[in-house]
Amino acid sequence: MTAVWWSLWDDHGVSGDLIRQLPKLVIPASVEPAMLRAMLAQAVASLPALPPADPAERYGIRALTVLWLEADKTEHTRRAYFADVAAWLDWCDRTGLDPLAARRADVDGWKATITVVGKDGSVRPASSSTVARRLAAVSSWYQYLEDNEVADRNPVSAVKRPKVDRQSPFPALGEAETATLLDHVARRAARLGTEAAHRDSALLSLMFHTGLRVSGVTAAQVDDLGHDRGHRILWYTKKGQTRDFVPLAPPVLAALDAYLALRAERAGTMTGPLLVTTPHPHDPARPGGRPLTQRDVWLAMRRYARDAGLAAADSITPHTSRRTVATTLLANGVPIEKVQDLLSHNDIRVTRGYDAARHKLDSSPVYTLASVISRHQPE
């Protein structure tokens, strides 16, 4: 198997020795179930601190770990949970601890050591959200083992979780900034006329007009496009692996139809992932047709934000589009329940957090304070 996990270990704080030992597997969103299980088994086989796999043992810990990773998880969640459990097992291996004998005190000891590695290679304490997610992943793993009568206890269940900031560290774009960005990629596509340029225009239009999670966009298939009561719609997979659809507004359809027409002209058939890589102009070994990854989306968004001259370009992520959609709709009087439904938030408090962040900026009393003070200052 030659597929690789892109950036599997980025920002996960796993030890260097473990990074060198483990494969970096990328599992495409559209992979067949049998291939998915084989790829996961290859990754799980390299995890430390667990007994060797026994093919004859149906409920062995490694076999169950494969099934735990396979069940009801998005590509993003699967990648993060694998790395989080790998970090815990690496610590168990280095401290001589049998993971099945672990107790709360052991998890507390590990929790105090959790760090992350920055892009510059420096090691720093992990954020509260990273610690909370890592504990949640390991707890989920133990719960699965316990449910299958392989583990006697879940040592994470009583561990105190850190409080997580409700405000996202990533920015939302203002209405004018969003228009500038989308206008930039549309003009670029019209100027270049290439399949890749039109694909990227369709990508950004789709994300900033629908608020879809990046996993929903990268996993979408051409066959997911459809019609319902006079609307063009896109079916997508939500968090939790349930299916839903979103109507596509005219600007999205214009960008998407232009891209798909160019792609059909090149490829002849229109099947497979909705957004794909294009053939490399000088390397026949890279014929294109691979679905875009979350990293592809991330890099594209930052590149075009920089090209468009946006101030927040270097901190933009795929989640920026969701925050932008939420804050833009709430600022223009769309009921919060409709925004919650569009963004597939299970808890309306998550949606309300976007509204609170908007008011914290747009209606902040610091501007009133500055105005009051300036009236008493000499001109």
CSV table of C-alpha atoms in Angstrom, one decimal:
chain,number,residue,atom,x,y,z
A,1,MET,CA,0.0,0.0,0.0
A,2,THR,CA,1.5,3.3,-1.1
A,3,ALA,CA,-1.1,5.8,0.2
A,4,VAL,CA,0.0,8.0,3.0
A,5,TRP,CA,-1.6,10.0,5.8
A,6,TRP,CA,-0.7,13.7,5.0
A,7,SER,CA,0.4,15.6,8.1
A,8,LEU,CA,-0.6,12.7,10.4
A,9,TRP,CA,1.8,13.8,13.0
A,10,ASP,CA,1.6,17.6,12.6
A,11,ASP,CA,0.8,19.2,15.9
A,12,HIS,CA,0.2,15.9,17.7
A,13,GLY,CA,3.4,15.9,19.9
A,14,VAL,CA,4.2,12.3,19.2
A,15,SER,CA,7.8,11.3,19.9
A,16,GLY,CA,10.4,11.4,17.1
A,17,ASP,CA,11.2,7.7,17.5
A,18,LEU,CA,7.5,6.8,17.0
A,19,ILE,CA,7.2,9.1,14.0
A,20,ARG,CA,10.1,7.2,12.3
A,21,GLN,CA,8.5,3.8,13.1
A,22,LEU,CA,5.0,4.4,12.1
A,23,PRO,CA,3.7,4.6,8.5
A,24,LYS,CA,2.1,7.8,7.3
A,25,LEU,CA,-1.1,6.6,5.7
A,26,VAL,CA,-3.5,8.8,3.8
A,27,ILE,CA,-6.9,7.2,3.6
A,28,PRO,CA,-9.0,8.8,0.8
A,29,ALA,CA,-12.6,9.6,1.7
A,30,SER,CA,-13.9,7.5,-1.1
A,31,VAL,CA,-11.9,4.3,-0.5
A,32,GLU,CA,-13.6,1.0,-0.6
A,33,PRO,CA,-14.5,-0.6,2.8
A,34,ALA,CA,-12.1,-3.6,2.3
A,35,MET,CA,-9.2,-1.3,1.4
A,36,LEU,CA,-10.0,1.0,4.3
A,37,ARG,CA,-9.8,-1.8,6.7
A,38,ALA,CA,-6.5,-3.1,5.2
A,39,MET,CA,-5.0,0.4,5.5
A,40,LEU,CA,-6.1,0.8,9.1
A,41,ALA,CA,-4.8,-2.7,10.0
A,42,GLN,CA,-1.4,-1.7,8.6
A,43,ALA,CA,-1.3,1.5,10.7
A,44,VAL,CA,-2.6,-0.2,13.8
A,45,ALA,CA,0.0,-3.0,13.4
A,46,SER,CA,2.7,-0.4,14.1
A,47,LEU,CA,1.3,1.0,17.3
A,48,PRO,CA,3.5,0.4,20.3
A,49,ALA,CA,2.8,-1.1,23.7
A,50,LEU,CA,0.1,-3.5,22.5
A,51,PRO,CA,0.5,-7.3,22.2
A,52,PRO,CA,1.2,-8.7,18.8
A,53,ALA,CA,-1.9,-9.3,16.5
A,54,ASP,CA,-3.2,-12.8,16.4
A,55,PRO,CA,-5.1,-13.5,13.2
A,56,ALA,CA,-7.1,-16.2,14.9
A,57,GLU,CA,-8.2,-13.9,17.7
A,58,ARG,CA,-11.4,-12.2,16.6
A,59,TYR,CA,-11.5,-9.8,19.6
A,60,GLY,CA,-7.8,-9.0,19.9
A,61,ILE,CA,-7.0,-5.5,21.0
A,62,ARG,CA,-5.4,-4.6,17.6
A,63,ALA,CA,-8.4,-6.0,15.7
A,64,LEU,CA,-10.8,-4.1,17.9
A,65,THR,CA,-8.7,-0.9,17.4
A,66,VAL,CA,-9.1,-1.3,13.6
A,67,LEU,CA,-12.9,-1.6,14.0
A,68,TRP,CA,-13.0,1.4,16.4
A,69,LEU,CA,-11.2,3.6,13.9
A,70,GLU,CA,-13.3,2.3,11.1
A,71,ALA,CA,-16.7,2.9,12.7
A,72,ASP,CA,-18.7,6.2,12.3
A,73,LYS,CA,-15.7,8.5,11.8
A,74,THR,CA,-14.9,11.1,9.2
A,75,GLU,CA,-11.4,11.1,7.6
A,76,HIS,CA,-10.4,14.1,9.8
A,77,THR,CA,-11.6,12.4,13.1
A,78,ARG,CA,-10.0,9.1,12.2
A,79,ARG,CA,-6.7,10.7,11.5
A,80,ALA,CA,-6.8,12.8,14.7
A,81,TYR,CA,-7.9,9.9,16.9
A,82,PHE,CA,-5.3,7.5,15.5
A,83,ALA,CA,-2.5,10.0,16.3
A,84,ASP,CA,-4.0,10.7,19.8
A,85,VAL,CA,-4.1,7.1,20.7
A,86,ALA,CA,-0.6,6.6,19.2
A,87,ALA,CA,0.7,9.4,21.5
A,88,TRP,CA,-0.8,7.7,24.6
A,89,LEU,CA,0.6,4.3,23.6
A,90,ASP,CA,4.0,5.8,22.9
A,91,TRP,CA,4.0,7.2,26.5
A,92,CYS,CA,2.9,3.8,27.9
A,93,ASP,CA,5.7,2.1,25.9
A,94,ARG,CA,8.3,4.6,27.2
A,95,THR,CA,7.2,4.3,30.8
A,96,GLY,CA,6.8,0.5,30.8
A,97,LEU,CA,3.0,0.6,31.3
A,98,ASP,CA,0.6,-2.0,30.0
A,99,PRO,CA,-2.2,0.1,28.6
A,100,LEU,CA,-4.8,-2.5,29.8
A,101,ALA,CA,-3.5,-2.1,33.4
A,102,ALA,CA,-3.6,1.7,33.3
A,103,ARG,CA,-5.4,3.7,36.0
A,104,ARG,CA,-6.5,7.3,36.3
A,105,ALA,CA,-3.2,8.3,38.0
A,106,ASP,CA,-1.4,7.1,34.8
A,107,VAL,CA,-3.5,9.2,32.6
A,108,ASP,CA,-3.0,12.2,34.8
A,109,GLY,CA,0.7,11.6,34.6
A,110,TRP,CA,0.5,11.5,30.8
A,111,LYS,CA,-1.8,14.5,30.6
A,112,ALA,CA,0.8,16.6,32.4
A,113,THR,CA,3.4,15.8,29.7
A,114,ILE,CA,1.3,16.6,26.6
A,115,THR,CA,3.1,19.0,24.3
A,116,VAL,CA,2.8,19.9,20.6
A,117,VAL,CA,5.5,20.6,18.0
A,118,GLY,CA,5.1,23.9,16.1
A,119,LYS,CA,5.8,24.4,12.5
A,120,ASP,CA,9.2,25.9,13.5
A,121,GLY,CA,10.1,22.6,15.3
A,122,SER,CA,9.8,24.1,18.8
A,123,VAL,CA,8.0,22.2,21.5
A,124,ARG,CA,5.4,23.9,23.6
A,125,PRO,CA,2.6,23.0,26.0
A,126,ALA,CA,-0.6,21.8,24.2
A,127,SER,CA,-3.6,24.0,24.2
A,128,SER,CA,-6.6,23.1,26.4
A,129,SER,CA,-8.6,22.1,23.2
A,130,THR,CA,-5.8,19.7,22.1
A,131,VAL,CA,-5.5,18.1,25.6
A,132,ALA,CA,-9.3,17.8,25.8
A,133,ARG,CA,-9.5,16.2,22.3
A,134,ARG,CA,-6.7,13.8,23.1
A,135,LEU,CA,-8.3,12.7,26.3
A,136,ALA,CA,-11.6,12.3,24.4
A,137,ALA,CA,-10.0,10.1,21.8
A,138,VAL,CA,-8.2,7.8,24.3
A,139,SER,CA,-11.4,7.6,26.4
A,140,SER,CA,-13.4,6.6,23.3
A,141,TRP,CA,-10.8,3.9,22.5
A,142,TYR,CA,-11.0,2.5,26.1
A,143,GLN,CA,-14.8,2.6,26.1
A,144,TYR,CA,-14.8,0.5,22.9
A,145,LEU,CA,-12.4,-2.0,24.4
A,146,GLU,CA,-14.5,-2.1,27.6
A,147,ASP,CA,-17.7,-2.6,25.6
A,148,ASN,CA,-16.1,-5.6,23.9
A,149,GLU,CA,-14.9,-7.0,27.3
A,150,VAL,CA,-11.2,-6.6,26.5
A,151,ALA,CA,-10.5,-3.8,29.0
A,152,ASP,CA,-11.7,-3.9,32.6
A,153,ARG,CA,-11.9,-0.2,33.0
A,154,ASN,CA,-11.7,3.1,31.2
A,155,PRO,CA,-8.9,5.0,33.1
A,156,VAL,CA,-9.8,8.3,31.4
A,157,SER,CA,-13.4,8.4,32.5
A,158,ALA,CA,-12.6,10.2,35.8
A,159,VAL,CA,-9.8,12.4,34.6
A,160,LYS,CA,-10.6,16.1,34.8
A,161,ARG,CA,-10.9,17.6,31.3
A,162,PRO,CA,-9.6,21.1,30.7
A,163,LYS,CA,-12.0,23.9,30.0
A,164,VAL,CA,-12.0,24.6,26.3
A,165,ASP,CA,-12.3,28.1,24.9
A,166,ARG,CA,-15.6,28.5,23.0
A,167,GLN,CA,-14.2,31.2,20.8
A,168,SER,CA,-12.4,29.9,17.7
A,169,PRO,CA,-8.8,31.1,17.3
A,170,PHE,CA,-9.4,31.3,13.5
A,171,PRO,CA,-10.8,34.4,11.9
A,172,ALA,CA,-14.0,35.1,10.1
A,173,LEU,CA,-14.0,37.3,7.0
A,174,GLY,CA,-16.1,40.4,6.7
A,175,GLU,CA,-18.6,40.7,3.9
A,176,ALA,CA,-16.4,42.9,1.8
A,177,GLU,CA,-13.4,40.5,2.4
A,178,THR,CA,-15.5,37.5,1.3
A,179,ALA,CA,-16.6,39.3,-1.8
A,180,THR,CA,-13.0,40.3,-2.6
A,181,LEU,CA,-11.8,36.7,-2.2
A,182,LEU,CA,-14.5,35.2,-4.4
A,183,ASP,CA,-14.1,37.9,-7.0
A,184,HIS,CA,-10.4,37.3,-7.1
A,185,VAL,CA,-10.7,33.5,-7.8
A,186,ALA,CA,-13.5,34.1,-10.3
A,187,ARG,CA,-11.5,36.7,-12.2
A,188,ARG,CA,-8.4,34.4,-12.1
A,189,ALA,CA,-10.4,31.5,-13.5
A,190,ALA,CA,-11.7,33.7,-16.3
A,191,ARG,CA,-8.3,35.0,-17.1
A,192,LEU,CA,-6.4,31.6,-17.1
A,193,GLY,CA,-9.2,29.5,-18.4
A,194,THR,CA,-7.7,26.3,-17.0
A,195,GLU,CA,-9.5,23.4,-15.3
A,196,ALA,CA,-7.5,23.9,-12.1
A,197,ALA,CA,-8.3,27.6,-11.9
A,198,HIS,CA,-12.0,26.9,-12.4
A,199,ARG,CA,-11.9,24.1,-9.9
A,200,ASP,CA,-10.5,26.4,-7.2
A,201,SER,CA,-13.1,29.1,-8.0
A,202,ALA,CA,-15.8,26.4,-7.6
A,203,LEU,CA,-14.2,25.2,-4.4
A,204,LEU,CA,-14.1,28.6,-2.7
A,205,SER,CA,-17.5,29.5,-3.9
A,206,LEU,CA,-19.0,26.3,-2.6
A,207,MET,CA,-17.4,26.7,0.8
A,208,PHE,CA,-18.2,30.4,1.3
A,209,HIS,CA,-21.8,30.0,0.0
A,210,THR,CA,-22.8,26.9,1.9
A,211,GLY,CA,-20.7,26.7,5.1
A,212,LEU,CA,-20.0,23.0,4.5
A,213,ARG,CA,-17.3,21.4,6.6
A,214,VAL,CA,-14.2,20.7,4.5
A,215,SER,CA,-14.7,17.0,4.9
A,216,GLY,CA,-18.2,17.3,3.3
A,217,VAL,CA,-16.6,19.1,0.3
A,218,THR,CA,-13.7,16.8,-0.2
A,219,ALA,CA,-15.8,13.6,0.1
A,220,ALA,CA,-18.5,14.9,-2.2
A,221,GLN,CA,-19.0,12.9,-5.5
A,222,VAL,CA,-20.3,14.1,-8.9
A,223,ASP,CA,-23.3,11.8,-8.4
A,224,ASP,CA,-24.1,13.7,-5.2
A,225,LEU,CA,-25.4,16.6,-7.4
A,226,GLY,CA,-29.1,16.5,-7.9
A,227,HIS,CA,-32.4,18.3,-8.2
A,228,ASP,CA,-35.2,18.8,-5.7
A,229,ARG,CA,-38.4,20.9,-6.2
A,230,GLY,CA,-36.7,23.1,-8.8
A,231,HIS,CA,-33.5,23.5,-6.8
A,232,ARG,CA,-30.0,22.2,-7.7
A,233,ILE,CA,-28.7,20.5,-4.6
A,234,LEU,CA,-25.6,18.8,-3.3
A,235,TRP,CA,-25.8,15.8,-1.0
A,236,TYR,CA,-23.0,15.5,1.5
A,237,THR,CA,-22.0,13.5,4.6
A,238,LYS,CA,-22.3,15.3,7.9
A,239,LYS,CA,-20.4,14.8,11.1
A,240,GLY,CA,-21.6,11.4,12.5
A,241,GLN,CA,-21.8,10.0,8.9
A,242,THR,CA,-25.4,10.9,8.3
A,243,ARG,CA,-26.5,12.4,4.9
A,244,ASP,CA,-28.0,15.7,4.2
A,245,PHE,CA,-28.3,18.2,1.3
A,246,VAL,CA,-27.7,21.8,0.7
A,247,PRO,CA,-29.2,23.9,-2.1
A,248,LEU,CA,-26.7,25.6,-4.4
A,249,ALA,CA,-27.1,29.3,-5.1
A,250,PRO,CA,-26.6,30.7,-8.7
A,251,PRO,CA,-23.0,31.9,-8.1
A,252,VAL,CA,-21.9,28.4,-6.9
A,253,LEU,CA,-23.7,26.7,-9.8
A,254,ALA,CA,-22.0,29.1,-12.3
A,255,ALA,CA,-18.5,28.3,-11.0
A,256,LEU,CA,-19.2,24.6,-10.6
A,257,ASP,CA,-20.8,24.1,-14.0
A,258,ALA,CA,-17.8,26.0,-15.7
A,259,TYR,CA,-15.4,23.7,-13.9
A,260,LEU,CA,-17.3,20.4,-14.6
A,261,ALA,CA,-17.6,21.4,-18.3
A,262,LEU,CA,-13.8,21.7,-18.6
A,263,ARG,CA,-13.2,18.5,-16.7
A,264,ALA,CA,-15.7,16.6,-18.9
A,265,GLU,CA,-13.9,17.9,-22.0
A,266,ARG,CA,-10.6,16.5,-20.7
A,267,ALA,CA,-11.7,13.3,-19.0
A,268,GLY,CA,-14.7,12.4,-21.2
A,269,THR,CA,-16.6,10.9,-18.3
A,270,MET,CA,-18.0,12.6,-15.2
A,271,THR,CA,-17.9,10.2,-12.3
A,272,GLY,CA,-16.0,10.0,-9.0
A,273,PRO,CA,-15.1,12.9,-6.6
A,274,LEU,CA,-16.7,16.2,-7.3
A,275,LEU,CA,-13.3,18.1,-7.0
A,276,VAL,CA,-10.2,16.5,-8.2
A,277,THR,CA,-6.5,17.2,-9.0
A,278,THR,CA,-5.6,17.9,-12.6
A,279,PRO,CA,-2.9,16.1,-14.7
A,280,HIS,CA,0.6,17.3,-14.1
A,281,PRO,CA,1.8,19.1,-17.2
A,282,HIS,CA,5.3,17.5,-17.2
A,283,ASP,CA,4.9,14.3,-15.1
A,284,PRO,CA,2.9,11.4,-16.8
A,285,ALA,CA,3.0,9.5,-13.4
A,286,ARG,CA,0.7,12.2,-12.0
A,287,PRO,CA,-2.4,11.9,-14.2
A,288,GLY,CA,-4.7,13.7,-11.8
A,289,GLY,CA,-8.2,12.5,-10.8
A,290,ARG,CA,-7.3,12.3,-7.1
A,291,PRO,CA,-9.9,13.8,-4.7
A,292,LEU,CA,-8.7,17.0,-3.1
A,293,THR,CA,-7.5,16.6,0.5
A,294,GLN,CA,-8.2,18.9,3.4
A,295,ARG,CA,-4.6,20.0,3.1
A,296,ASP,CA,-5.2,20.9,-0.5
A,297,VAL,CA,-8.2,23.1,0.5
A,298,TRP,CA,-6.2,24.7,3.3
A,299,LEU,CA,-3.3,25.6,1.1
A,300,ALA,CA,-5.6,26.9,-1.7
A,301,MET,CA,-7.5,29.2,0.7
A,302,ARG,CA,-4.4,30.7,2.1
A,303,ARG,CA,-2.8,31.2,-1.3
A,304,TYR,CA,-5.8,33.0,-2.7
A,305,ALA,CA,-6.4,35.0,0.4
A,306,ARG,CA,-2.8,36.3,0.2
A,307,ASP,CA,-3.1,37.0,-3.5
A,308,ALA,CA,-6.3,38.9,-2.8
A,309,GLY,CA,-4.5,41.0,-0.2
A,310,LEU,CA,-6.6,39.9,2.8
A,311,ALA,CA,-5.1,41.0,6.2
A,312,ALA,CA,-6.0,37.6,7.8
A,313,ALA,CA,-4.5,35.5,5.0
A,314,ASP,CA,-1.9,33.7,7.1
A,315,SER,CA,-4.4,32.6,9.7
A,316,ILE,CA,-7.2,31.4,7.4
A,317,THR,CA,-8.2,27.7,7.6
A,318,PRO,CA,-11.1,25.8,6.0
A,319,HIS,CA,-13.1,26.5,9.2
A,320,THR,CA,-12.8,30.2,8.3
A,321,SER,CA,-15.5,29.7,5.7
A,322,ARG,CA,-17.9,28.2,8.3
A,323,ARG,CA,-17.4,31.1,10.7
A,324,THR,CA,-17.7,33.6,7.9
A,325,VAL,CA,-21.0,32.1,6.7
A,326,ALA,CA,-22.4,32.0,10.3
A,327,THR,CA,-21.4,35.6,11.2
A,328,THR,CA,-22.5,37.0,7.9
A,329,LEU,CA,-26.0,35.4,8.1
A,330,LEU,CA,-26.5,36.3,11.7
A,331,ALA,CA,-25.5,39.9,11.0
A,332,ASN,CA,-28.1,40.1,8.3
A,333,GLY,CA,-31.0,39.0,10.3
A,334,VAL,CA,-31.2,35.3,9.5
A,335,PRO,CA,-32.8,33.4,12.4
A,336,ILE,CA,-30.2,31.5,14.5
A,337,GLU,CA,-32.2,28.3,14.1
A,338,LYS,CA,-31.8,28.5,10.3
A,339,VAL,CA,-28.1,29.1,10.6
A,340,GLN,CA,-27.8,26.2,13.0
A,341,ASP,CA,-29.6,23.9,10.5
A,342,LEU,CA,-27.4,25.1,7.6
A,343,LEU,CA,-24.2,24.4,9.6
A,344,SER,CA,-25.5,21.1,11.0
A,345,HIS,CA,-24.7,22.2,14.6
A,346,ASN,CA,-26.2,19.6,17.1
A,347,ASP,CA,-26.1,22.2,19.9
A,348,ILE,CA,-27.4,25.7,19.2
A,349,ARG,CA,-24.9,27.0,21.7
A,350,VAL,CA,-22.2,26.5,19.1
A,351,THR,CA,-24.1,28.7,16.7
A,352,ARG,CA,-24.8,31.2,19.4
A,353,GLY,CA,-21.0,31.4,20.0
A,354,TYR,CA,-20.5,32.8,16.5
A,355,ASP,CA,-23.1,35.5,17.2
A,356,ALA,CA,-21.4,36.3,20.5
A,357,ALA,CA,-18.1,36.7,18.8
A,358,ARG,CA,-19.6,39.0,16.2
A,359,HIS,CA,-21.1,41.3,18.8
A,360,LYS,CA,-17.9,41.2,20.8
A,361,LEU,CA,-16.3,42.9,17.7
A,362,ASP,CA,-19.0,44.9,15.9
A,363,SER,CA,-20.6,46.2,19.1
A,364,SER,CA,-17.7,46.4,21.4
A,365,PRO,CA,-17.8,49.3,23.9
A,366,VAL,CA,-14.1,50.0,23.2
A,367,TYR,CA,-15.1,52.0,20.2
A,368,THR,CA,-17.5,54.1,22.3
A,369,LEU,CA,-14.8,54.5,24.9
A,370,ALA,CA,-12.3,55.7,22.3
A,371,SER,CA,-14.9,58.2,20.9
A,372,VAL,CA,-15.7,59.6,24.3
A,373,ILE,CA,-12.0,60.1,25.2
A,374,SER,CA,-11.2,61.6,21.8
A,375,ARG,CA,-13.8,64.4,22.4
A,376,HIS,CA,-11.8,65.6,25.4
A,377,GLN,CA,-8.4,65.5,23.6
A,378,PRO,CA,-6.9,68.5,21.9
A,379,GLU,CA,-7.2,68.4,18.1
